mmCIF file of C-alpha atoms in Angstrom:
data_model
loop_
_atom_site.group_PDB
_atom_site.id
_atom_site.type_symbol
_atom_site.label_atom_id
_atom_site.label_comp_id
_atom_site.label_asym_id
_atom_site.label_seq_id
_atom_site.Cartn_x
_atom_site.Cartn_y
_atom_site.Cartn_z
ATOM 1 C CA UNK A 297 90.836 -89.035 -22.667
ATOM 2 C CA UNK A 298 88.700 -92.184 -22.648
ATOM 3 C CA UNK A 299 85.522 -92.517 -24.703
ATOM 4 C CA UNK A 300 83.426 -92.324 -21.551
ATOM 5 C CA UNK A 301 85.081 -89.097 -20.497
ATOM 6 C CA UNK A 302 84.617 -87.575 -23.937
ATOM 7 C CA UNK A 303 80.925 -88.529 -23.964
ATOM 8 C CA UNK A 304 80.414 -87.015 -20.522
ATOM 9 C CA UNK A 305 82.172 -83.825 -21.587
ATOM 10 C CA UNK A 306 79.993 -83.546 -24.719
ATOM 11 C CA UNK A 307 76.748 -84.154 -22.808
ATOM 12 C CA UNK A 308 75.256 -80.881 -21.391
ATOM 13 C CA UNK A 309 74.853 -80.726 -17.688
ATOM 14 C CA UNK A 310 71.326 -80.861 -16.179
ATOM 15 C CA UNK A 311 71.718 -77.348 -14.770
ATOM 16 C CA UNK A 312 72.413 -75.994 -18.281
ATOM 17 C CA UNK A 313 69.394 -77.773 -19.707
ATOM 18 C CA UNK A 314 67.115 -76.375 -16.987
ATOM 19 C CA UNK A 315 68.413 -72.814 -17.528
ATOM 20 C CA UNK A 316 67.917 -73.155 -21.283
ATOM 21 C CA UNK A 317 64.331 -74.341 -20.897
ATOM 22 C CA UNK A 318 63.603 -71.429 -18.537
ATOM 23 C CA UNK A 319 64.935 -68.877 -21.011
ATOM 24 C CA UNK A 320 62.988 -70.402 -23.902
ATOM 25 C CA UNK A 321 59.699 -70.332 -22.018
ATOM 26 C CA UNK A 322 60.085 -66.655 -21.051
ATOM 27 C CA UNK A 323 58.334 -63.963 -23.161
ATOM 28 C CA UNK A 324 60.467 -61.867 -25.527
ATOM 29 C CA UNK A 325 62.388 -59.137 -23.801
ATOM 30 C CA UNK A 326 60.615 -55.793 -23.566
ATOM 31 C CA UNK A 327 57.141 -57.169 -24.361
ATOM 32 C CA UNK A 328 55.943 -57.072 -20.767
ATOM 33 C CA UNK A 329 57.997 -54.015 -19.917
ATOM 34 C CA UNK A 330 55.910 -51.612 -22.053
ATOM 35 C CA UNK A 331 53.829 -49.497 -19.663
ATOM 36 C CA UNK A 332 50.117 -49.860 -20.184
ATOM 37 C CA UNK A 333 48.404 -46.772 -21.551
ATOM 38 C CA UNK A 334 45.620 -45.728 -19.318
ATOM 39 C CA UNK A 335 42.661 -43.893 -20.724
ATOM 40 C CA UNK A 336 42.603 -40.207 -19.928
ATOM 41 C CA UNK A 337 40.691 -39.449 -16.811
ATOM 42 C CA UNK A 338 37.740 -37.033 -16.570
ATOM 43 C CA UNK A 339 40.015 -34.213 -15.454
ATOM 44 C CA UNK A 340 42.185 -34.436 -18.589
ATOM 45 C CA UNK A 341 39.108 -34.685 -20.827
ATOM 46 C CA UNK A 342 37.590 -31.572 -19.282
ATOM 47 C CA UNK A 343 40.873 -29.706 -19.689
ATOM 48 C CA UNK A 344 41.080 -30.579 -23.399
ATOM 49 C CA UNK A 345 37.448 -29.621 -23.951
ATOM 50 C CA UNK A 346 38.002 -26.245 -22.291
ATOM 51 C CA UNK A 347 41.051 -25.562 -24.448
ATOM 52 C CA UNK A 348 39.102 -26.443 -27.599
ATOM 53 C CA UNK A 349 36.105 -24.364 -26.542
ATOM 54 C CA UNK A 350 38.043 -21.139 -25.917
ATOM 55 C CA UNK A 351 38.577 -20.176 -29.619
ATOM 56 C CA UNK A 352 34.870 -20.718 -30.296
ATOM 57 C CA UNK A 353 33.864 -18.491 -27.398
ATOM 58 C CA UNK A 354 36.347 -15.858 -28.543
ATOM 59 C CA UNK A 355 34.909 -15.910 -32.076
ATOM 60 C CA UNK A 356 31.354 -15.589 -30.761
ATOM 61 C CA UNK A 357 32.371 -12.655 -28.566
ATOM 62 C CA UNK A 358 34.034 -10.889 -31.505
ATOM 63 C CA UNK A 359 30.990 -11.373 -33.744
ATOM 64 C CA UNK A 360 28.675 -10.114 -30.999
ATOM 65 C CA UNK A 361 30.885 -7.064 -30.484
ATOM 66 C CA UNK A 362 30.832 -6.292 -34.203
ATOM 67 C CA UNK A 363 27.043 -6.602 -34.318
ATOM 68 C CA UNK A 364 26.589 -4.306 -31.335
ATOM 69 C CA UNK A 365 28.990 -1.760 -32.833
ATOM 70 C CA UNK A 366 27.095 -1.939 -36.117
ATOM 71 C CA UNK A 367 23.775 -1.260 -34.391
ATOM 72 C CA UNK A 368 25.241 1.680 -32.453
ATOM 73 C CA UNK A 369 26.725 3.058 -35.680
ATOM 74 C CA UNK A 370 23.426 2.753 -37.552
ATOM 75 C CA UNK A 371 21.467 4.448 -34.755
ATOM 76 C CA UNK A 372 24.041 7.130 -34.020
ATOM 77 C CA UNK A 373 23.096 10.805 -34.277
ATOM 78 C CA UNK A 374 25.130 13.877 -35.254
ATOM 79 C CA UNK A 375 27.548 14.594 -32.443
ATOM 80 C CA UNK A 376 27.722 10.955 -31.249
ATOM 81 C CA UNK A 377 30.955 8.979 -31.163
ATOM 82 C CA UNK A 378 29.921 6.494 -33.854
ATOM 83 C CA UNK A 379 28.364 9.067 -36.198
ATOM 84 C CA UNK A 380 31.534 9.586 -38.328
ATOM 85 C CA UNK A 381 31.562 5.820 -38.946
ATOM 86 C CA UNK A 382 27.951 6.020 -40.108
ATOM 87 C CA UNK A 383 28.762 8.769 -42.608
ATOM 88 C CA UNK A 384 31.884 6.915 -43.768
ATOM 89 C CA UNK A 385 29.808 3.788 -44.420
ATOM 90 C CA UNK A 386 27.357 5.866 -46.470
ATOM 91 C CA UNK A 387 30.169 7.304 -48.578
ATOM 92 C CA UNK A 388 31.601 3.841 -49.156
ATOM 93 C CA UNK A 389 28.261 2.458 -50.337
ATOM 94 C CA UNK A 390 27.789 5.492 -52.572
ATOM 95 C CA UNK A 391 31.137 4.957 -54.306
ATOM 96 C CA UNK A 392 30.405 1.241 -54.672
ATOM 97 C CA UNK A 393 27.185 1.951 -56.558
ATOM 98 C CA UNK A 394 27.149 0.448 -60.016
ATOM 99 C CA UNK A 395 25.502 3.279 -61.967
ATOM 100 C CA UNK A 396 24.047 6.786 -61.728
ATOM 101 C CA UNK A 397 20.542 5.531 -60.969
ATOM 102 C CA UNK A 398 21.740 3.611 -57.921
ATOM 103 C CA UNK A 399 23.831 6.561 -56.749
ATOM 104 C CA UNK A 400 20.809 8.843 -57.066
ATOM 105 C CA UNK A 401 18.648 6.442 -55.035
ATOM 106 C CA UNK A 402 21.264 6.213 -52.293
ATOM 107 C CA UNK A 403 21.714 9.987 -52.168
ATOM 108 C CA UNK A 404 17.978 10.619 -51.885
ATOM 109 C CA UNK A 405 17.859 8.075 -49.073
ATOM 110 C CA UNK A 406 20.743 9.739 -47.244
ATOM 111 C CA UNK A 407 19.046 13.156 -47.612
ATOM 112 C CA UNK A 408 15.902 11.736 -45.989
ATOM 113 C CA UNK A 409 18.074 10.309 -43.207
ATOM 114 C CA UNK A 410 19.565 13.767 -42.565
ATOM 115 C CA UNK A 411 16.035 15.199 -42.345
ATOM 116 C CA UNK A 412 15.072 12.585 -39.741
ATOM 117 C CA UNK A 413 18.222 13.377 -37.789
ATOM 118 C CA UNK A 414 17.367 17.093 -37.741
ATOM 119 C CA UNK A 415 13.879 16.247 -36.508
ATOM 120 C CA UNK A 416 15.249 14.088 -33.697
ATOM 121 C CA UNK A 417 17.778 16.746 -32.732
ATOM 122 C CA UNK A 418 15.028 19.356 -32.509
ATOM 123 C CA UNK A 419 12.814 17.024 -30.496
ATOM 124 C CA UNK A 420 15.496 15.956 -28.031
ATOM 125 C CA UNK A 421 15.313 16.961 -24.406
ATOM 126 C CA UNK A 422 18.268 19.310 -24.747
ATOM 127 C CA UNK A 423 17.701 22.913 -25.676
ATOM 128 C CA UNK A 424 17.703 23.632 -29.392
ATOM 129 C CA UNK A 425 20.225 26.409 -28.859
ATOM 130 C CA UNK A 426 22.783 23.948 -27.527
ATOM 131 C CA UNK A 427 22.647 21.986 -30.783
ATOM 132 C CA UNK A 428 22.235 24.767 -33.332
ATOM 133 C CA UNK A 429 25.689 24.153 -34.794
ATOM 134 C CA UNK A 430 25.070 20.408 -35.167
ATOM 135 C CA UNK A 431 21.639 21.035 -36.691
ATOM 136 C CA UNK A 432 23.136 23.507 -39.151
ATOM 137 C CA UNK A 433 25.807 21.016 -40.214
ATOM 138 C CA UNK A 434 23.167 18.336 -40.723
ATOM 139 C CA UNK A 435 21.020 20.670 -42.829
ATOM 140 C CA UNK A 436 24.049 21.457 -44.991
ATOM 141 C CA UNK A 437 24.827 17.746 -45.381
ATOM 142 C CA UNK A 438 21.188 17.169 -46.398
ATOM 143 C CA UNK A 439 21.423 19.806 -49.132
ATOM 144 C CA UNK A 440 24.789 18.511 -50.375
ATOM 145 C CA UNK A 441 23.420 14.971 -50.587
ATOM 146 C CA UNK A 442 20.326 16.134 -52.465
ATOM 147 C CA UNK A 443 22.447 18.024 -54.980
ATOM 148 C CA UNK A 444 24.557 14.876 -55.438
ATOM 149 C CA UNK A 445 21.404 12.902 -56.222
ATOM 150 C CA UNK A 446 20.263 15.492 -58.757
ATOM 151 C CA UNK A 447 23.695 15.426 -60.410
ATOM 152 C CA UNK A 448 23.479 11.642 -60.739
ATOM 153 C CA UNK A 449 20.035 11.956 -62.335
ATOM 154 C CA UNK A 450 21.261 14.519 -64.851
ATOM 155 C CA UNK A 451 24.134 12.253 -65.843
ATOM 156 C CA UNK A 452 21.709 9.515 -66.802
ATOM 157 C CA UNK A 453 21.056 9.244 -70.536
ATOM 158 C CA UNK A 454 17.305 9.378 -70.069
ATOM 159 C CA UNK A 455 14.930 9.995 -67.181
ATOM 160 C CA UNK A 456 12.107 7.506 -67.259
ATOM 161 C CA UNK A 457 8.719 7.889 -65.596
ATOM 162 C CA UNK A 458 9.817 5.846 -62.569
ATOM 163 C CA UNK A 459 12.658 8.292 -61.824
ATOM 164 C CA UNK A 460 10.299 11.247 -62.200
ATOM 165 C CA UNK A 461 7.824 9.720 -59.758
ATOM 166 C CA UNK A 462 10.594 8.986 -57.261
ATOM 167 C CA UNK A 463 11.849 12.563 -57.485
ATOM 168 C CA UNK A 464 8.337 13.929 -56.998
ATOM 169 C CA UNK A 465 7.795 11.717 -53.941
ATOM 170 C CA UNK A 466 11.117 12.847 -52.476
ATOM 171 C CA UNK A 467 10.335 16.557 -52.942
ATOM 172 C CA UNK A 468 6.885 16.266 -51.380
ATOM 173 C CA UNK A 469 8.185 14.346 -48.369
ATOM 174 C CA UNK A 470 11.111 16.677 -47.755
ATOM 175 C CA UNK A 471 8.943 19.784 -48.195
ATOM 176 C CA UNK A 472 6.419 18.603 -45.599
ATOM 177 C CA UNK A 473 9.037 17.446 -43.114
ATOM 178 C CA UNK A 474 11.366 20.457 -43.298
ATOM 179 C CA UNK A 475 8.558 23.038 -43.285
ATOM 180 C CA UNK A 476 7.191 21.552 -40.081
ATOM 181 C CA UNK A 477 10.571 21.842 -38.339
ATOM 182 C CA UNK A 478 11.417 25.430 -39.294
ATOM 183 C CA UNK A 479 9.603 27.086 -36.342
ATOM 184 C CA UNK A 480 11.780 25.109 -33.906
ATOM 185 C CA UNK A 481 15.053 26.237 -35.480
ATOM 186 C CA UNK A 482 17.235 29.208 -34.773
ATOM 187 C CA UNK A 483 17.382 32.139 -37.160
ATOM 188 C CA UNK A 484 20.437 30.949 -39.099
ATOM 189 C CA UNK A 485 19.139 27.419 -39.493
ATOM 190 C CA UNK A 486 15.743 28.747 -40.571
ATOM 191 C CA UNK A 487 17.498 30.607 -43.365
ATOM 192 C CA UNK A 488 19.307 27.398 -44.425
ATOM 193 C CA UNK A 489 16.048 25.448 -44.361
ATOM 194 C CA UNK A 490 14.301 28.019 -46.571
ATOM 195 C CA UNK A 491 17.167 27.942 -49.047
ATOM 196 C CA UNK A 492 16.859 24.169 -49.203
ATOM 197 C CA UNK A 493 13.089 24.305 -49.729
ATOM 198 C CA UNK A 494 13.497 26.794 -52.550
ATOM 199 C CA UNK A 495 16.048 24.500 -54.144
ATOM 200 C CA UNK A 496 13.921 21.329 -54.065
ATOM 201 C CA UNK A 497 10.844 23.230 -55.317
ATOM 202 C CA UNK A 498 12.647 23.668 -58.595
ATOM 203 C CA UNK A 499 13.292 19.921 -58.801
ATOM 204 C CA UNK A 500 9.670 18.845 -58.728
ATOM 205 C CA UNK A 501 8.448 17.913 -62.211
ATOM 206 C CA UNK A 502 5.443 19.862 -63.512
ATOM 207 C CA UNK A 503 2.017 18.494 -62.627
#
């Protein structure tokens, strides 16, 4: 081959040079092929907000339900559906008391609550005869709770003047309240009420 032929063979053709320049000026492969991320539309944003809001609404509903149940339990009366829960809560608080003085205070408070319940039962629109059994059970619970309070007081190492005053206040309040309800009770419950009054009379400290 002549020198001219060899030089022509070694020299790139114009078509090759044009194709090479075109490839070099193009952007790297895949750079323009990546799909553009579009911001989420209003519909997707609302959907995510609803999903995130549901657990909060559920928590609020559960708390509200617990509060309502607690109020119903606290206001429940003997014979009501929530009344056993009320008594169970009282027993739990009693056993969680730190000492005999606190247990005595709680028991005196529960005895006063039983007296208020008897009063409401007697003053309800229903006939007293229809609730005589419930009233009798409440009177018995009142006496049992009072005896529990007295037992806690006796287990204390010393009875200070504050405890004596509290006991005197309790006896006077219970005596007035129970004596006023006796005429509305049936014969059997009147007997229970008199037994209770005789018992608390012996608890009152001397004047």
